[in-house]
Amino acid sequence: MASAAWAAGNDQHNMSEHITPSSAASQEYLAGMQKMHDGMMKGALAQNPDVAFAEGMTAHHQGAIDMARTQLKYGKDPELRKLAEDIIGV
């Protein structure tokens, strides 16, 4: 579990700042992962453990949906496309 001191010192952390995406799909995946990470960290800072859990899990699951949409946009593998559809619930 992230401590408040660690999170406060890393609130400007950008997990993609040292990564150069090689494709449009990589760019979308990295952007989605950064958004998910930011939302999960916001949740981790909540004083109320119920709020922390709800905010963190909401961001985590929205991140999975966003990644699944990227898979459907760029991916070709039929099994992975089916998994992405199942995640989205289409």
Coordinates of N, CA, C and O in Angstrom, one line a residue:
M1 N 0.8 -1.2 0.0 CA 0.0 0.0 0.0 C 0.9 1.2 0.0 O 1.9 1.3 0.7
A2 N 0.5 2.2 -0.8 CA 1.3 3.4 -0.9 C 1.1 4.3 0.3 O -0.1 4.5 0.7
S3 N 2.1 4.8 0.8 CA 2.0 5.7 2.0 C 1.7 7.1 1.4 O 2.0 7.4 0.3
A4 N 1.1 8.0 2.2 CA 0.7 9.3 1.8 C 2.0 10.1 1.5 O 2.0 10.9 0.5
A5 N 3.1 9.9 2.2 CA 4.4 10.5 2.0 C 4.9 10.1 0.6 O 5.4 11.0 -0.2
W6 N 4.9 8.8 0.3 CA 5.3 8.4 -1.0 C 4.5 9.0 -2.1 O 5.0 9.5 -3.1
A7 N 3.2 8.9 -2.0 CA 2.3 9.4 -3.0 C 2.5 10.9 -3.2 O 2.5 11.4 -4.3
A8 N 2.6 11.7 -2.1 CA 2.8 13.1 -2.2 C 4.1 13.4 -2.9 O 4.2 14.4 -3.7
G9 N 5.1 12.6 -2.7 CA 6.4 12.9 -3.4 C 6.4 12.4 -4.8 O 7.3 12.7 -5.6
N10 N 5.4 11.6 -5.2 CA 5.3 11.1 -6.6 C 4.1 11.5 -7.3 O 3.7 10.9 -8.3
D11 N 3.4 12.6 -6.9 CA 2.1 13.0 -7.5 C 2.4 13.5 -8.9 O 1.4 13.5 -9.7
Q12 N 3.6 13.9 -9.2 CA 3.9 14.4 -10.6 C 4.5 13.3 -11.4 O 4.8 13.5 -12.6
H13 N 4.5 12.1 -10.9 CA 5.2 11.0 -11.6 C 4.3 10.6 -12.9 O 3.1 10.5 -12.8
N14 N 5.0 10.6 -14.0 CA 4.4 10.2 -15.2 C 5.1 9.0 -15.7 O 6.2 9.0 -16.1
M15 N 4.3 7.9 -15.7 CA 4.9 6.6 -16.0 C 5.4 6.5 -17.4 O 6.2 5.6 -17.8
S16 N 4.9 7.4 -18.3 CA 5.3 7.3 -19.7 C 6.4 8.3 -20.1 O 6.7 8.4 -21.3
E17 N 6.9 9.1 -19.1 CA 7.8 10.2 -19.5 C 9.1 9.7 -20.1 O 9.7 10.4 -20.8
H18 N 9.5 8.5 -19.8 CA 10.8 7.9 -20.4 C 10.5 6.9 -21.4 O 11.5 6.2 -21.8
I19 N 9.3 6.8 -21.9 CA 9.0 5.7 -22.9 C 8.5 6.4 -24.2 O 7.7 7.3 -24.1
T20 N 9.1 6.0 -25.3 CA 8.6 6.5 -26.6 C 7.8 5.4 -27.3 O 8.4 4.4 -27.7
P21 N 6.5 5.6 -27.3 CA 5.6 4.6 -28.0 C 6.0 4.5 -29.4 O 6.3 5.4 -30.1
S22 N 6.0 3.2 -29.9 CA 6.4 2.9 -31.3 C 5.2 2.8 -32.2 O 5.3 2.7 -33.4
S23 N 4.0 2.9 -31.7 CA 2.8 2.8 -32.5 C 1.6 3.6 -31.9 O 1.7 4.0 -30.7
A24 N 0.6 3.8 -32.7 CA -0.6 4.5 -32.2 C -1.2 3.7 -31.1 O -1.7 4.3 -30.1
A25 N -1.2 2.4 -31.2 CA -1.8 1.5 -30.2 C -1.0 1.7 -28.9 O -1.6 1.8 -27.8
S26 N 0.3 1.7 -29.0 CA 1.1 1.9 -27.8 C 0.8 3.2 -27.1 O 0.8 3.4 -25.9
Q27 N 0.7 4.3 -27.9 CA 0.3 5.6 -27.4 C -1.0 5.6 -26.6 O -1.1 6.1 -25.5
E28 N -2.0 4.9 -27.2 CA -3.3 4.8 -26.5 C -3.2 4.0 -25.2 O -3.8 4.3 -24.2
Y29 N -2.4 2.9 -25.3 CA -2.3 2.0 -24.1 C -1.6 2.8 -23.0 O -2.0 2.8 -21.8
L30 N -0.5 3.5 -23.3 CA 0.2 4.3 -22.3 C -0.7 5.4 -21.7 O -0.7 5.7 -20.5
A31 N -1.4 6.1 -22.6 CA -2.3 7.2 -22.1 C -3.4 6.6 -21.1 O -3.6 7.2 -20.1
G32 N -3.9 5.5 -21.5 CA -4.9 4.8 -20.7 C -4.4 4.4 -19.4 O -5.0 4.5 -18.3
M33 N -3.2 3.8 -19.4 CA -2.5 3.3 -18.2 C -2.2 4.5 -17.2 O -2.3 4.4 -16.0
Q34 N -1.7 5.6 -17.8 CA -1.4 6.8 -17.0 C -2.7 7.3 -16.3 O -2.7 7.6 -15.1
K35 N -3.8 7.4 -17.1 CA -5.1 7.8 -16.5 C -5.5 6.9 -15.4 O -6.0 7.3 -14.3
M36 N -5.4 5.6 -15.6 CA -5.8 4.6 -14.6 C -4.9 4.8 -13.4 O -5.4 4.8 -12.2
H37 N -3.6 4.9 -13.6 CA -2.7 5.0 -12.5 C -3.0 6.3 -11.6 O -3.0 6.2 -10.4
D38 N -3.3 7.4 -12.3 CA -3.6 8.6 -11.6 C -4.9 8.4 -10.7 O -4.9 8.8 -9.6
G39 N -5.9 7.8 -11.3 CA -7.1 7.6 -10.6 C -6.9 6.6 -9.4 O -7.5 6.8 -8.3
M40 N -6.1 5.6 -9.6 CA -5.9 4.6 -8.5 C -5.1 5.3 -7.4 O -5.4 5.1 -6.2
M41 N -4.1 6.2 -7.7 CA -3.4 6.9 -6.7 C -4.3 7.8 -5.9 O -4.1 8.0 -4.7
K42 N -5.2 8.5 -6.6 CA -6.1 9.4 -5.9 C -6.9 8.6 -4.9 O -7.1 9.1 -3.8
G43 N -7.4 7.5 -5.3 CA -8.1 6.6 -4.4 C -7.3 6.2 -3.2 O -7.8 6.2 -2.1
A44 N -6.1 5.9 -3.4 CA -5.2 5.4 -2.3 C -5.0 6.5 -1.3 O -4.7 6.2 -0.1
L45 N -5.1 7.7 -1.6 CA -4.9 8.8 -0.7 C -6.1 9.2 0.1 O -6.0 9.9 1.1
A46 N -7.3 8.6 -0.2 CA -8.5 8.8 0.6 C -8.3 8.3 2.0 O -7.8 7.2 2.2
Q47 N -8.8 9.1 3.0 CA -8.7 8.7 4.4 C -9.7 7.5 4.7 O -9.3 6.7 5.5
N48 N -10.8 7.5 4.1 CA -11.8 6.5 4.3 C -11.5 5.3 3.4 O -11.4 5.4 2.2
P49 N -11.2 4.1 4.1 CA -10.8 2.9 3.3 C -11.9 2.5 2.3 O -11.6 1.9 1.2
D50 N -13.1 2.7 2.5 CA -14.2 2.4 1.6 C -14.1 3.3 0.3 O -14.2 2.8 -0.8
V51 N -13.8 4.5 0.5 CA -13.7 5.5 -0.6 C -12.4 5.1 -1.3 O -12.4 5.1 -2.6
A52 N -11.3 4.8 -0.6 CA -10.1 4.4 -1.3 C -10.3 3.2 -2.2 O -9.8 3.2 -3.3
F53 N -11.0 2.2 -1.7 CA -11.2 1.0 -2.4 C -12.1 1.3 -3.7 O -11.8 0.9 -4.8
A54 N -13.2 2.1 -3.4 CA -14.1 2.3 -4.5 C -13.5 3.2 -5.6 O -13.6 2.9 -6.8
E55 N -12.7 4.2 -5.2 CA -12.1 5.1 -6.2 C -11.0 4.3 -7.0 O -10.9 4.4 -8.2
G56 N -10.2 3.5 -6.2 CA -9.1 2.8 -6.9 C -9.7 1.7 -7.8 O -9.1 1.6 -8.9
M57 N -10.7 1.0 -7.4 CA -11.2 -0.1 -8.3 C -12.0 0.5 -9.5 O -11.9 -0.1 -10.5
T58 N -12.6 1.6 -9.3 CA -13.3 2.3 -10.4 C -12.3 2.6 -11.5 O -12.5 2.4 -12.6
A59 N -11.2 3.3 -11.1 CA -10.2 3.7 -12.0 C -9.6 2.4 -12.7 O -9.3 2.4 -13.9
H60 N -9.3 1.4 -11.9 CA -8.7 0.1 -12.4 C -9.6 -0.5 -13.5 O -9.2 -0.9 -14.5
H61 N -10.9 -0.6 -13.2 CA -11.8 -1.2 -14.1 C -12.1 -0.4 -15.3 O -12.2 -0.9 -16.4
Q62 N -12.1 1.0 -15.2 CA -12.3 1.8 -16.3 C -11.0 1.7 -17.2 O -11.1 1.7 -18.4
G63 N -9.9 1.5 -16.6 CA -8.7 1.3 -17.3 C -8.7 0.0 -18.2 O -8.3 0.0 -19.3
A64 N -9.3 -1.0 -17.6 CA -9.5 -2.3 -18.4 C -10.4 -2.1 -19.6 O -10.1 -2.6 -20.7
I65 N -11.5 -1.3 -19.4 CA -12.4 -1.0 -20.5 C -11.7 -0.2 -21.5 O -11.8 -0.5 -22.7
D66 N -10.9 0.8 -21.1 CA -10.2 1.6 -22.1 C -9.2 0.8 -22.9 O -9.0 0.9 -24.1
M67 N -8.5 -0.1 -22.2 CA -7.5 -1.0 -22.9 C -8.2 -1.9 -23.8 O -7.7 -2.2 -24.9
A68 N -9.4 -2.4 -23.5 CA -10.2 -3.3 -24.3 C -10.6 -2.6 -25.6 O -10.6 -3.1 -26.7
R69 N -11.0 -1.3 -25.4 CA -11.4 -0.5 -26.6 C -10.2 -0.3 -27.6 O -10.3 -0.4 -28.8
T70 N -9.0 -0.1 -27.0 CA -7.8 0.0 -27.8 C -7.5 -1.3 -28.5 O -7.2 -1.3 -29.7
Q71 N -7.7 -2.4 -27.8 CA -7.5 -3.7 -28.4 C -8.5 -3.9 -29.6 O -8.1 -4.4 -30.7
L72 N -9.7 -3.5 -29.5 CA -10.7 -3.7 -30.6 C -10.3 -2.7 -31.7 O -10.6 -3.1 -32.9
K73 N -9.8 -1.6 -31.4 CA -9.4 -0.7 -32.5 C -8.2 -1.1 -33.3 O -8.2 -1.0 -34.5
Y74 N -7.2 -1.7 -32.6 CA -6.0 -2.1 -33.3 C -5.7 -3.6 -33.4 O -4.9 -4.0 -34.2
G75 N -6.2 -4.4 -32.5 CA -5.8 -5.8 -32.4 C -6.4 -6.6 -33.5 O -7.5 -6.3 -34.0
K76 N -5.8 -7.7 -33.8 CA -6.2 -8.6 -34.8 C -6.5 -10.0 -34.3 O -7.3 -10.7 -34.9
D77 N -6.0 -10.4 -33.2 CA -6.1 -11.8 -32.6 C -7.6 -12.0 -32.2 O -8.1 -11.3 -31.4
P78 N -8.2 -13.0 -32.8 CA -9.6 -13.3 -32.5 C -9.9 -13.5 -31.0 O -10.9 -13.1 -30.5
E79 N -9.0 -14.3 -30.4 CA -9.3 -14.6 -28.9 C -9.1 -13.4 -28.1 O -9.9 -13.2 -27.1
L80 N -8.2 -12.5 -28.4 CA -8.0 -11.3 -27.6 C -9.1 -10.3 -27.9 O -9.5 -9.6 -27.0
R81 N -9.6 -10.3 -29.1 CA -10.7 -9.4 -29.4 C -12.0 -9.8 -28.7 O -12.7 -9.0 -28.2
K82 N -12.2 -11.2 -28.6 CA -13.3 -11.7 -27.8 C -13.2 -11.3 -26.3 O -14.1 -10.9 -25.7
L83 N -12.0 -11.4 -25.8 CA -11.7 -11.1 -24.4 C -12.1 -9.6 -24.2 O -12.7 -9.2 -23.3
A84 N -11.6 -8.7 -25.1 CA -11.9 -7.3 -25.1 C -13.4 -7.0 -25.1 O -13.9 -6.2 -24.3
E85 N -14.1 -7.7 -26.0 CA -15.6 -7.6 -26.0 C -16.2 -8.0 -24.7 O -17.1 -7.3 -24.2
D86 N -15.7 -9.1 -24.1 CA -16.3 -9.6 -22.9 C -16.0 -8.5 -21.7 O -16.9 -8.3 -20.9
I87 N -14.8 -7.9 -21.7 CA -14.5 -6.9 -20.7 C -15.4 -5.7 -20.8 O -15.9 -5.2 -19.8
I88 N -15.7 -5.3 -22.1 CA -16.5 -4.1 -22.3 C -18.0 -4.5 -22.0 O -18.8 -3.7 -21.6
G89 N -18.3 -5.7 -22.3 CA -19.7 -6.2 -22.1 C -20.6 -6.0 -23.3 O -21.8 -5.8 -23.2
V90 N -20.0 -6.0 -24.5 CA -20.8 -5.8 -25.7 C -21.5 -7.1 -26.1 O -21.2 -8.1 -25.7

